Coordinates of C-alpha atoms in Angstrom, one line a residue:
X22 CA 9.6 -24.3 -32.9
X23 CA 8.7 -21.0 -30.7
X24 CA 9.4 -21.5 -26.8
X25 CA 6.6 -22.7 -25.2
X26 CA 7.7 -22.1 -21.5
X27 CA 9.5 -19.5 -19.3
X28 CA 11.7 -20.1 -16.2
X29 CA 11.0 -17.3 -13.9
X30 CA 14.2 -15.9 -14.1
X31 CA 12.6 -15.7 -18.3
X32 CA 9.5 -14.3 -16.6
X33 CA 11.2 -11.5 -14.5
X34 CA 13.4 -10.2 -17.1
X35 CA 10.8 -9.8 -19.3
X36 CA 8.7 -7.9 -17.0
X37 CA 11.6 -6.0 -15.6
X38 CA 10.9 -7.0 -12.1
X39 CA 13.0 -9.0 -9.6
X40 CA 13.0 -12.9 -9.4
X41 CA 11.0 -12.5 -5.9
X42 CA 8.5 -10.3 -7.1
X43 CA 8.0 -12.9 -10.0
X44 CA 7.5 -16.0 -7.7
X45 CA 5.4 -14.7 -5.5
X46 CA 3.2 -13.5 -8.6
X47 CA 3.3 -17.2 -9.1
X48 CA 2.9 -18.3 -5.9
X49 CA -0.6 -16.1 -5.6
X50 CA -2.0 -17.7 -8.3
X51 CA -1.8 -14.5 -9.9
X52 CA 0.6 -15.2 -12.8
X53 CA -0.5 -19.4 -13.8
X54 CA 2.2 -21.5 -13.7
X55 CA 2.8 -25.3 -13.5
X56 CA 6.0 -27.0 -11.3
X57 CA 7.8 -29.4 -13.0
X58 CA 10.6 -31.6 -12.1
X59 CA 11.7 -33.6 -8.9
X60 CA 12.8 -30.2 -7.5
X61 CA 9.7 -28.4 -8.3
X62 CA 10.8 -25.9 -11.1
X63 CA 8.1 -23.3 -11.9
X64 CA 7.8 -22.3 -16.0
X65 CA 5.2 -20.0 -17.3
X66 CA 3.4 -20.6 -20.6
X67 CA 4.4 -18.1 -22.8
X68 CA 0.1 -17.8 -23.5
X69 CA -0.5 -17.3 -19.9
X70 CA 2.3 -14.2 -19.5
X71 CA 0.9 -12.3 -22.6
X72 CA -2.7 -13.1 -21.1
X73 CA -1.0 -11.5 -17.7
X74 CA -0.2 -8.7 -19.2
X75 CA -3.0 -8.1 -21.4
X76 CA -5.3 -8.3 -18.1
X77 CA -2.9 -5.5 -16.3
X78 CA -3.6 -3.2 -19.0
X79 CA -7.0 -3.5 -18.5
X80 CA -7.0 -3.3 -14.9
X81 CA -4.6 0.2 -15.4
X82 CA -6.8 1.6 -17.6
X83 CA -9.4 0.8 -15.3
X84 CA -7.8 2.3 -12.2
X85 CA -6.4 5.6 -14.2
X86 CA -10.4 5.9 -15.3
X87 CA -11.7 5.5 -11.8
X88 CA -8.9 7.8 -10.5
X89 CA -7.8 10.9 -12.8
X90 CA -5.0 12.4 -12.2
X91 CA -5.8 16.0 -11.8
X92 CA -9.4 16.1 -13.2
X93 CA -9.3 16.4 -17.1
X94 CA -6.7 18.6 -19.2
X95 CA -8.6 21.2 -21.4
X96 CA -7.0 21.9 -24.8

């Protein structure tokens, strides 16, 4: 059976990022988690991080089109 949860350490390593900068993704709501446990342990669905990261390439490609580097390249 396929994991069905991260811990954030998981979380951060995957997105090659530091264990802060993955809680407070958590803690903003940003990145939908659930706390577990009598001390509160975050996980991430494994659904909800590739649903993450989806949603920041389309808010890249977003940005990049609303902000060219440069103007256009000509061939």
């Amino acid at each position: 059976m396929a994991q069905r949860f991260l811990q954030l350490a998981e979380v951060s390593e995957i997105l090659n990022i530091s264990a802060a900068q993955a809680y407070a993704l958590v803690r903003s709501g940003e990145l939908p988690a659930i706390k577990i446990g009598g001390r509160g342990q975050w996980r991430v669905e494994v659904t909800e991080l590739e649903n993450y990261i989806q949603r920041m390439y389309t808010e890249t490609r977003s940005f990049v089109q609303a902000h060219p580097f440069g103007g256009t390249v000509e061939d």
